[in-house]
PDB file of C-alpha atoms in Angstrom:
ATOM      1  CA  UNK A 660     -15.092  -4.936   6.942  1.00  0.00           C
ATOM      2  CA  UNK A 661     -15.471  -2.969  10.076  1.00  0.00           C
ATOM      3  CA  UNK A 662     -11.968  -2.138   9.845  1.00  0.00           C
ATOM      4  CA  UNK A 663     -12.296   0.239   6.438  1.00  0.00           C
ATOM      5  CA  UNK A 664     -13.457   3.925   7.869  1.00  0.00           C
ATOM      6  CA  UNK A 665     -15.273   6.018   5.985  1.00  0.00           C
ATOM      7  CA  UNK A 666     -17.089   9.575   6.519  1.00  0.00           C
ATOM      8  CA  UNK A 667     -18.714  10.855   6.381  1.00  0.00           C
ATOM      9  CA  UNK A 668     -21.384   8.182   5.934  1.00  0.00           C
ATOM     10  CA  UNK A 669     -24.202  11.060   4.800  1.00  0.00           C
ATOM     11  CA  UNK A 670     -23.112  13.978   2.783  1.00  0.00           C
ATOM     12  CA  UNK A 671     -25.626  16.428   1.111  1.00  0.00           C
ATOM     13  CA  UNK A 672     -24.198  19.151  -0.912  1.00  0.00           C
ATOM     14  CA  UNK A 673     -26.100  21.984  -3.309  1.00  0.00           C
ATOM     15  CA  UNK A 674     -25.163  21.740  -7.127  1.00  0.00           C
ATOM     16  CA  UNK A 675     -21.954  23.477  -7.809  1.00  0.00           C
ATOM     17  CA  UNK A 676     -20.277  22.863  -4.313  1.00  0.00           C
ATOM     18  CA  UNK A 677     -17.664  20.696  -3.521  1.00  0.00           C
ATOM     19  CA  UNK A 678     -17.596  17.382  -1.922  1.00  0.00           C
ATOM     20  CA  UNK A 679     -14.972  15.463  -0.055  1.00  0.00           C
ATOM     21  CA  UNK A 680     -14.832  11.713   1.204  1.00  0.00           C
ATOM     22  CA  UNK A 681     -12.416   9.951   3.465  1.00  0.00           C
ATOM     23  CA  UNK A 682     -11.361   6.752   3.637  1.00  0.00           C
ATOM     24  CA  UNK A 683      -9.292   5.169   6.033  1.00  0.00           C
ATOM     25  CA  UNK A 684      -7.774   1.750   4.861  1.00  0.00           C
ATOM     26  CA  UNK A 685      -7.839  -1.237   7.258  1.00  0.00           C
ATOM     27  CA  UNK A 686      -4.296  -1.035   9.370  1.00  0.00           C
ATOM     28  CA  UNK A 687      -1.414  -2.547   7.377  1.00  0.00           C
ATOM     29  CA  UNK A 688      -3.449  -2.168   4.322  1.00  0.00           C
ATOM     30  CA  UNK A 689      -2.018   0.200   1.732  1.00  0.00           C
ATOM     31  CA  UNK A 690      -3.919  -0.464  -1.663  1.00  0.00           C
ATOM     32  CA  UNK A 691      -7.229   1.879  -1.631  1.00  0.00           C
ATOM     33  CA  UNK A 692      -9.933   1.545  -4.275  1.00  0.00           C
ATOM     34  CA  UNK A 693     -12.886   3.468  -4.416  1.00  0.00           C
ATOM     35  CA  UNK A 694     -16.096   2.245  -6.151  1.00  0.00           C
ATOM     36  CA  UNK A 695     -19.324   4.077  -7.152  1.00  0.00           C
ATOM     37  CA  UNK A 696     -22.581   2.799  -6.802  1.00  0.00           C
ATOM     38  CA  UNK A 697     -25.433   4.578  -8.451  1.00  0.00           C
ATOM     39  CA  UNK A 698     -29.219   4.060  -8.139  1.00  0.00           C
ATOM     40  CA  UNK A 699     -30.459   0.714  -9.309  1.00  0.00           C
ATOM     41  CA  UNK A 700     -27.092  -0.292 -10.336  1.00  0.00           C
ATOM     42  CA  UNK A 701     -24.196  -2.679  -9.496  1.00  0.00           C
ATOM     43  CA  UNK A 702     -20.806  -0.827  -8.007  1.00  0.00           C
ATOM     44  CA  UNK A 703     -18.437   0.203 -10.395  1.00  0.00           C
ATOM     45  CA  UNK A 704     -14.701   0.732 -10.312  1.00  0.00           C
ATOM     46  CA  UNK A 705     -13.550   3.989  -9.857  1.00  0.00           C
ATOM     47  CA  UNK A 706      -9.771   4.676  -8.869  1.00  0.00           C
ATOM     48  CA  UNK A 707      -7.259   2.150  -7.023  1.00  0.00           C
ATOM     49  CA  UNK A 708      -4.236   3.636  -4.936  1.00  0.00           C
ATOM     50  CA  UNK A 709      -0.944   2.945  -3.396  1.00  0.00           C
ATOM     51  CA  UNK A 710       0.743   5.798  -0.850  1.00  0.00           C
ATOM     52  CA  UNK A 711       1.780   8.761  -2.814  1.00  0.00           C
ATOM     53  CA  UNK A 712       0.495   6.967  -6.035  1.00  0.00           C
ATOM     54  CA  UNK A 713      -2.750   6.764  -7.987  1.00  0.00           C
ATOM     55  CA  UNK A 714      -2.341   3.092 -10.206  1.00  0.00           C
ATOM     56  CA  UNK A 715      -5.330   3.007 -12.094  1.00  0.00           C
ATOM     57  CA  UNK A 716      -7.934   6.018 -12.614  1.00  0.00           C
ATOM     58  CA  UNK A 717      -9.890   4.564 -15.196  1.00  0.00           C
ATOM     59  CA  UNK A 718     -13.119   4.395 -13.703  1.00  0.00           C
ATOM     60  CA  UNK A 719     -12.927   7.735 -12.780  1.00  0.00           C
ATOM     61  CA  UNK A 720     -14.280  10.769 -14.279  1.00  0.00           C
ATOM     62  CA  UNK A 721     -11.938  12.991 -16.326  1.00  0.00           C
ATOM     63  CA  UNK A 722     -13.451  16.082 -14.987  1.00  0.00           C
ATOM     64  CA  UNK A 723     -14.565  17.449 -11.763  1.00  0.00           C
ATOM     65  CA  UNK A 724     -13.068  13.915  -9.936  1.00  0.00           C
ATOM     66  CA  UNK A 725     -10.189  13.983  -8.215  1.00  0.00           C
ATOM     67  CA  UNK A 726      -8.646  11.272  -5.889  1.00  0.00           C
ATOM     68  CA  UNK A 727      -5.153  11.148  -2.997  1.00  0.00           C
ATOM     69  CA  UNK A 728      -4.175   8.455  -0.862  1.00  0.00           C
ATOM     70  CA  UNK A 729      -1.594  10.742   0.975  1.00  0.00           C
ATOM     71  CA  UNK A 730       1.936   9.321   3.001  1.00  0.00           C
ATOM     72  CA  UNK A 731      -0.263  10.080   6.051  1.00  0.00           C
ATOM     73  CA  UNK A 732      -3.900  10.284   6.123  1.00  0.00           C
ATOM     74  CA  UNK A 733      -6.856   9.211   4.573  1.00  0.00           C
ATOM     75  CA  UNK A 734      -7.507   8.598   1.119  1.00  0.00           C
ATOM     76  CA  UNK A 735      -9.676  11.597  -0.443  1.00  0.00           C
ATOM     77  CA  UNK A 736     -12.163  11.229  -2.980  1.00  0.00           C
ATOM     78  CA  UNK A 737     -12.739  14.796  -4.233  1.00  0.00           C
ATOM     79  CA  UNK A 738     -15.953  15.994  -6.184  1.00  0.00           C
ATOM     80  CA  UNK A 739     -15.693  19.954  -7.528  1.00  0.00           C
ATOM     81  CA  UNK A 740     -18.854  21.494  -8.753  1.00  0.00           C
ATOM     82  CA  UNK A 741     -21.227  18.416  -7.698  1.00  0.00           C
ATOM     83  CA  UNK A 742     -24.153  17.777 -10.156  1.00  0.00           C
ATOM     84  CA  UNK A 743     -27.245  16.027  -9.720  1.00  0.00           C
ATOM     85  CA  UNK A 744     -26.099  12.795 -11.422  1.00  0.00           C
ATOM     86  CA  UNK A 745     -23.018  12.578  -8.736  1.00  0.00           C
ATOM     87  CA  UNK A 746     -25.562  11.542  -6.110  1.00  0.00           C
ATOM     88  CA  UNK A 747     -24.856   7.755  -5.524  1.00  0.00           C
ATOM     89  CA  UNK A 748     -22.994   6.044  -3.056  1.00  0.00           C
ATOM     90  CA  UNK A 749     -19.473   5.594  -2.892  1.00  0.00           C
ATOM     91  CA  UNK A 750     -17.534   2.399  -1.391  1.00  0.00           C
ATOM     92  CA  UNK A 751     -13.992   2.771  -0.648  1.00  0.00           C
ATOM     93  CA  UNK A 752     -12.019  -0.737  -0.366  1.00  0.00           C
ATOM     94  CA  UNK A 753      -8.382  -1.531   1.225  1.00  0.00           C
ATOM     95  CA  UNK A 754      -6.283  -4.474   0.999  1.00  0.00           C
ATOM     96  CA  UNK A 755      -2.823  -5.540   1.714  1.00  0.00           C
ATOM     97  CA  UNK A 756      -1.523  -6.320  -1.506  1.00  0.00           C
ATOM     98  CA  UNK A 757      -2.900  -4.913  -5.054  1.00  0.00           C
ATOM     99  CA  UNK A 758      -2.986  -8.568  -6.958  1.00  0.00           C
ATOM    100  CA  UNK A 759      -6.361 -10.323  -6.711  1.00  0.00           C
ATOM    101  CA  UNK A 760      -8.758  -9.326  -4.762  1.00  0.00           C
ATOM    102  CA  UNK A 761     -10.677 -11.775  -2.790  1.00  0.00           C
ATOM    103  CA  UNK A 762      -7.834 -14.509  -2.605  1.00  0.00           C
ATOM    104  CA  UNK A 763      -6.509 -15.369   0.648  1.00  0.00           C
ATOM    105  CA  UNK A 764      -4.711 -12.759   2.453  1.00  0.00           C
ATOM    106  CA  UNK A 765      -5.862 -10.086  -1.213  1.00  0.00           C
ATOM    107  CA  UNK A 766      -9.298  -9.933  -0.380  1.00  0.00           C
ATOM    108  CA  UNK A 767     -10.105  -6.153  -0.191  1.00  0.00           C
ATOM    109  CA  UNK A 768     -12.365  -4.939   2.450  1.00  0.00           C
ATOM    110  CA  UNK A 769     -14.918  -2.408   1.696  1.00  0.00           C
ATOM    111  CA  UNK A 770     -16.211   0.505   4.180  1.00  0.00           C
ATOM    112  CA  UNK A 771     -19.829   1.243   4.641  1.00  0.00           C
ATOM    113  CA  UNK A 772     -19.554   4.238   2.093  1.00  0.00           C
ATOM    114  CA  UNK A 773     -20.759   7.540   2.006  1.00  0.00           C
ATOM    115  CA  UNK A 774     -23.712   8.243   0.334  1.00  0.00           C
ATOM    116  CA  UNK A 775     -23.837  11.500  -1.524  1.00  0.00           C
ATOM    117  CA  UNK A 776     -26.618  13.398  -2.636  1.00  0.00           C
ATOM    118  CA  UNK A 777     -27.021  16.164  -4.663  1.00  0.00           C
ATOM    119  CA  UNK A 778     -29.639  19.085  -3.856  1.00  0.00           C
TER     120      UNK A 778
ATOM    121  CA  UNK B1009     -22.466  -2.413 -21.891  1.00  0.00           C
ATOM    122  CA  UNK B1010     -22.769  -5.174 -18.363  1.00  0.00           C
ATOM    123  CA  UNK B1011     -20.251  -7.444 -18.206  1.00  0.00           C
ATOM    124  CA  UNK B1012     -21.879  -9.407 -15.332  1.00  0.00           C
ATOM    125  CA  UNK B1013     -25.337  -9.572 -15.003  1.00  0.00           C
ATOM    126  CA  UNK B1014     -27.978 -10.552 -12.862  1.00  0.00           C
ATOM    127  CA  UNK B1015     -31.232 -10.928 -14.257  1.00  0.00           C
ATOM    128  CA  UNK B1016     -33.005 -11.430 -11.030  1.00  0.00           C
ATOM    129  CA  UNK B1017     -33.536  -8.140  -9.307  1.00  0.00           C
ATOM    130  CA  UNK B1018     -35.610 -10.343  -6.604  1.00  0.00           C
ATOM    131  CA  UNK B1019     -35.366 -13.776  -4.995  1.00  0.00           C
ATOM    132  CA  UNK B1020     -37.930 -14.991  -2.007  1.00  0.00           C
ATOM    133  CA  UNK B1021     -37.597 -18.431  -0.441  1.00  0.00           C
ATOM    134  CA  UNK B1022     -38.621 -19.893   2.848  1.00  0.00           C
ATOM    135  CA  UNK B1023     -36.457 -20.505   5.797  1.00  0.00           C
ATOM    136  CA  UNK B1024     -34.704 -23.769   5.459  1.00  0.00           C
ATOM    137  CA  UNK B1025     -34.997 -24.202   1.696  1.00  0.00           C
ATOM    138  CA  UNK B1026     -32.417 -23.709  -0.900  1.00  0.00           C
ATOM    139  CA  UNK B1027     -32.003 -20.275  -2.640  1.00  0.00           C
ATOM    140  CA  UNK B1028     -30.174 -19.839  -5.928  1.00  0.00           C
ATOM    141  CA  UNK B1029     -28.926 -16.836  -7.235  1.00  0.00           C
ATOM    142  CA  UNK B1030     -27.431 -16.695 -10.851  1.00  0.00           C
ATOM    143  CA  UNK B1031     -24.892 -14.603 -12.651  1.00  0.00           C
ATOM    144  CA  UNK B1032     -24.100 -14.435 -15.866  1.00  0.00           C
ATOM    145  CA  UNK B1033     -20.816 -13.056 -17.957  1.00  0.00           C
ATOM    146  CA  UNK B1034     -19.618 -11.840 -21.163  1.00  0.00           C
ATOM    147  CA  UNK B1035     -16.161 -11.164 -20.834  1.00  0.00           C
ATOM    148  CA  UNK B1036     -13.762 -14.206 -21.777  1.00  0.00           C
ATOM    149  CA  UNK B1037     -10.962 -12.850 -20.043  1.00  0.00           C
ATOM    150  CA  UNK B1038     -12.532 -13.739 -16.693  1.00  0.00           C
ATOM    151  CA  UNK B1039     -11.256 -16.079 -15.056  1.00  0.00           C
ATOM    152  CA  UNK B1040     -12.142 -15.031 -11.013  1.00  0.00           C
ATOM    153  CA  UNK B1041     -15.584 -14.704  -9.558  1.00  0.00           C
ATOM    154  CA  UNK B1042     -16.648 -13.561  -6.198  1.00  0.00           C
ATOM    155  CA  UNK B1043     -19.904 -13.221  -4.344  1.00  0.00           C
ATOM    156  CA  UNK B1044     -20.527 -10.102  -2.425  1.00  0.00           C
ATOM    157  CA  UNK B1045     -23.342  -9.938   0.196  1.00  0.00           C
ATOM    158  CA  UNK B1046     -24.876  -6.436   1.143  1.00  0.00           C
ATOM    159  CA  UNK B1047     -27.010  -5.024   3.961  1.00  0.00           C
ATOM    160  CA  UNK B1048     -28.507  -2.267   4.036  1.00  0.00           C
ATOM    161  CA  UNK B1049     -26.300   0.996   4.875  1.00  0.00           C
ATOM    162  CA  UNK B1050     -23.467  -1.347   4.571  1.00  0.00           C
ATOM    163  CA  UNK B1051     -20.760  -1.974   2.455  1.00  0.00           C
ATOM    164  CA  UNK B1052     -20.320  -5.300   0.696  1.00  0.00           C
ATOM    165  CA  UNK B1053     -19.126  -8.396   2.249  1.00  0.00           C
ATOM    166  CA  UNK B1054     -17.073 -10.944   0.537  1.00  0.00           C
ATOM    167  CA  UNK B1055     -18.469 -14.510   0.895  1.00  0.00           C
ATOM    168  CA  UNK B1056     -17.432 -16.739  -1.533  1.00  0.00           C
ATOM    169  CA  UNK B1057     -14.666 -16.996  -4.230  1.00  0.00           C
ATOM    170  CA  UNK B1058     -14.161 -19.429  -7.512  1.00  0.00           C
ATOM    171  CA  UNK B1059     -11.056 -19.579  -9.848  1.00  0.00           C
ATOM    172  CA  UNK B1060     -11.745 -20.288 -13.130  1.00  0.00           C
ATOM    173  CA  UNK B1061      -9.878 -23.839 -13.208  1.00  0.00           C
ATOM    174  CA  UNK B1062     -12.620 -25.195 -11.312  1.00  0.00           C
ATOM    175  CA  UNK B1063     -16.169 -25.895 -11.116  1.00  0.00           C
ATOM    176  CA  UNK B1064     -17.311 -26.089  -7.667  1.00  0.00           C
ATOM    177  CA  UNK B1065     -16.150 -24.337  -4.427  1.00  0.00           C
ATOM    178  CA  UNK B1066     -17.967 -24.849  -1.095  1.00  0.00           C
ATOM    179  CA  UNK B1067     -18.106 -23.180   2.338  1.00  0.00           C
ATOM    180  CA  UNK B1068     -20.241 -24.355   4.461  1.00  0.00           C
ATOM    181  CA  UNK B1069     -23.788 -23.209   3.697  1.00  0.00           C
ATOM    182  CA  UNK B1070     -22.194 -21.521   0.437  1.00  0.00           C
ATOM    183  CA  UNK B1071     -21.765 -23.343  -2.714  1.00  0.00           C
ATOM    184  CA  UNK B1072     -20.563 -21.531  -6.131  1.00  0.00           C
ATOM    185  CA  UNK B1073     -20.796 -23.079  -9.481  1.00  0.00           C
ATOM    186  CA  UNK B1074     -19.176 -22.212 -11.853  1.00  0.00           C
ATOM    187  CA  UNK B1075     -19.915 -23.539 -15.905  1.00  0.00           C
ATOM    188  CA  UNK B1076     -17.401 -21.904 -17.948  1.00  0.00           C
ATOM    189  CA  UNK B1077     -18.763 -23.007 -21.021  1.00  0.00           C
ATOM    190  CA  UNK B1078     -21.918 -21.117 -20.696  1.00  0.00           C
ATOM    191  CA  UNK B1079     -20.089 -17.874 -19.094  1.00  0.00           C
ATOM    192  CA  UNK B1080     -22.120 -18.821 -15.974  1.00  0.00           C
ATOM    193  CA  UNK B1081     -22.024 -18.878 -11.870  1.00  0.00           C
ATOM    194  CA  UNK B1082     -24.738 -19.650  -9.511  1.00  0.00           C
ATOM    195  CA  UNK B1083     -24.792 -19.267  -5.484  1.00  0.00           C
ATOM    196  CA  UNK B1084     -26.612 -22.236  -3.863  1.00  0.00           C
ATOM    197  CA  UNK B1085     -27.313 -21.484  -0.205  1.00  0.00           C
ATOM    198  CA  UNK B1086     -28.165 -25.004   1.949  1.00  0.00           C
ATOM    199  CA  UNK B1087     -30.173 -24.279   3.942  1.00  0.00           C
ATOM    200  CA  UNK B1088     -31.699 -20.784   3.371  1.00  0.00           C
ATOM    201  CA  UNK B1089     -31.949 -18.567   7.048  1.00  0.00           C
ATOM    202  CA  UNK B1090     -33.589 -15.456   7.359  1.00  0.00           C
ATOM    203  CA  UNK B1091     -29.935 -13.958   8.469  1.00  0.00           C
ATOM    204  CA  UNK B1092     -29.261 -14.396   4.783  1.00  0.00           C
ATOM    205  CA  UNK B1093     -31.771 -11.687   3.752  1.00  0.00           C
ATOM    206  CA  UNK B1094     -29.727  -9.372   1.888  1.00  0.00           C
ATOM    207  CA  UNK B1095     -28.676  -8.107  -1.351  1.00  0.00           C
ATOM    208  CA  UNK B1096     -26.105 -10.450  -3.673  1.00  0.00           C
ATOM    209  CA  UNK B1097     -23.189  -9.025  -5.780  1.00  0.00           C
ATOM    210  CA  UNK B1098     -21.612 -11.438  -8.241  1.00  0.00           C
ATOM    211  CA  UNK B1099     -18.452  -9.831  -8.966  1.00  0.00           C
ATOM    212  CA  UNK B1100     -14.943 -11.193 -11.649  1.00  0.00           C
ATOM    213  CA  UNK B1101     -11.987  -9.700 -12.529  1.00  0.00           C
ATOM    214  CA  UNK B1102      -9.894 -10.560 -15.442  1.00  0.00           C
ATOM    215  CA  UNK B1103      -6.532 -12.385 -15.570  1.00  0.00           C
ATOM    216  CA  UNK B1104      -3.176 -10.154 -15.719  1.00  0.00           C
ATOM    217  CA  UNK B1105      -2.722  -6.612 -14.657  1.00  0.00           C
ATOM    218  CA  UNK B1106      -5.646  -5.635 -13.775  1.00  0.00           C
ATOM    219  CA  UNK B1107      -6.814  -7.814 -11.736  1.00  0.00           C
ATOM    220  CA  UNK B1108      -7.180  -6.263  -8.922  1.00  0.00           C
ATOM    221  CA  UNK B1109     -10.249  -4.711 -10.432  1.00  0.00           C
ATOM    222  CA  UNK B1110     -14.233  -6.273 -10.190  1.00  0.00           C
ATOM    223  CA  UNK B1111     -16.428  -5.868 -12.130  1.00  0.00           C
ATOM    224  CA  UNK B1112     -20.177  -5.917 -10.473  1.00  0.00           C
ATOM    225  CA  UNK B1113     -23.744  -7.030 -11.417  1.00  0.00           C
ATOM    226  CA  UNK B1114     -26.224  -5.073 -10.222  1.00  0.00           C
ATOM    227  CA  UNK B1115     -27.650  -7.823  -7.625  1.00  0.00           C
ATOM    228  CA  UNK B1116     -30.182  -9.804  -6.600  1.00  0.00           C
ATOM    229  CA  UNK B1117     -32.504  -8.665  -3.071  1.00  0.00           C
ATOM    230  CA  UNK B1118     -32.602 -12.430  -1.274  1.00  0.00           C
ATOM    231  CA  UNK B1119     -35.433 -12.654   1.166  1.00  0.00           C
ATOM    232  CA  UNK B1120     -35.677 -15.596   3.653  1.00  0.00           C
ATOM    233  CA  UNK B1121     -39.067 -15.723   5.434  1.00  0.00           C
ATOM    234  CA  UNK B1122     -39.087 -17.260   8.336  1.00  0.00           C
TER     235      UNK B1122
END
C-alpha cells in the first residue's frame, strides 16, 4: 500500500480555514476513494472517483466537502470552513478497476492518510 | 446505525497461541467480507477475503469463517506472532452496484506478547 501517496500526512488548520488533501493513486490505478475515520470509530466511505468523474458522493458531506480526481494530478479532498468535528483521519484508496474491492487484481490500496485536526 | 460490528475493542494472546477476532453483520445484502489489518500511522492493509458462497477461506496463518446464517465472520490466526500486533478491520460490501464500497467495524487492538 506503499504505492497510494498521500500529504500531507499531518495537517492542522484553525476553525473556519480551509483544508486540502492529496492523493496520489497507485500507477495504472484510476478509481480513487476516500474514507474518513473519526475518533474511536471504524472508516467510513466517503466519495469514490474515476478521471474527470466523481461516481458516488454519498458518504460525503453536502456542505463544506468537496472532492476532484483531475485528468492530471492528484485527487483533492477539499474541506472549506473546517470545524472541530472535521478532525479525523482521512484514508484515500486506489484501484485498477471500480468492481469489488479486495478480489484479485480489484483490491484497492489505501495510503497512510492524513490526519486532520481542527484548532 | 453499524452495519458491521466488532464488539471487542481489545484482544491479548500469547505468542504462538491462536487469536480470534469476531465480526458481526446486519445487512443481508452482504455477500463479501474482508479483513483489514492496521498499524499505527498507517493505512489499512488488506489480508484476507471471503465470498459469501463459502464458508472457509485460508491463507496461510489466516483463516476466515464465515456462518451466514448467523450474519457472522471470525479471523483465526495459527499461530499468533507478536508481528501481528495491530488493529483488525472487518470490512463487506454488498452485491450489485455498489460494490465497490466497504463498509467498516470499528476494530479490534490484537496484542501478541511475546
Amino acid at each position: 500500500n506503499a504505492g497510494v501517496m498521500q500529504n500531507p500526512r499531518h495537517l492542522v488548520r484553525r476553525r473556519g480555514q480551509e483544508a486540502r488533501l492529496r492523493c496520489s493513486p497507485m500507477k495504472g490505478h484510476s478509481h480513487v476513494y476516500w474514507y474518513r475515520q473519526l475518533p474511536e470509530e471504524g472508516l467510513k466511505f466517503m466519495v469514490y472517483l474515476q478521471k474527470e468523474n466523481i461516481i458516488d458522493e454519498s458518504g460525503m458531506p453536502k456542505e463544506r466537502f468537496s472532492a476532484e480526481f483531475p485528468k492530471e494530478g492528484p485527487s483533492i479532498l477539499r474541506i472549506q470552513q473546517v470545524v472541530r468535528g472535521d478532525s479525523a483521519a482521512y484514508f484515500c484508496a486506489s484501484s485498477p478497476q471500480g468492481k469489488r474491492v479486495g478480489l484479485g487484481d480489484t483490491e484497492a490500496f489505501f495510503g497512510q492518510g492524513t490526519r486532520l485536526t481542527v484548532v | 446505525d453499524q452495519q458491521v460490528k466488532q464488539n471487542s475493542p481489545s484482544l491479548s494472546v500469547q505468542e504462538g497461541r491462536i487469536s480470534i477476532l469476531n465480526c458481526d453483520y446486519t445487512n443481508s445484502m452482504f455477500d463479501y467480507f474482508l479483513w483489514y489489518k492496521k498499524y499505527p500511522a498507517e493505512g489499512p492493509t488488506f489480508l484476507i477475503s471471503i465470498s459469501s458462497i463459502k464458508d472457509k477461506n485460508e491463507d496461510g496463518r489466516f483463516t476466515v469463517f464465515l456462518n451466514k446464517s448467523a450474519k457472522h465472520l471470525s479471523l483465526h490466526i495459527v499461530p499468533s506472532q507478536p508481528g501481528d500486533s495491530a488493529v483488525y478491520f472487518c470490512a463487506a460490501s454488498e452485491s450489485g452496484g455498489s460494490n465497490y464500497k466497504l463498509t467498516f467495524g470499528k476494530g479490534t487492538l490484537l496484542t501478541v506478547n511475546p
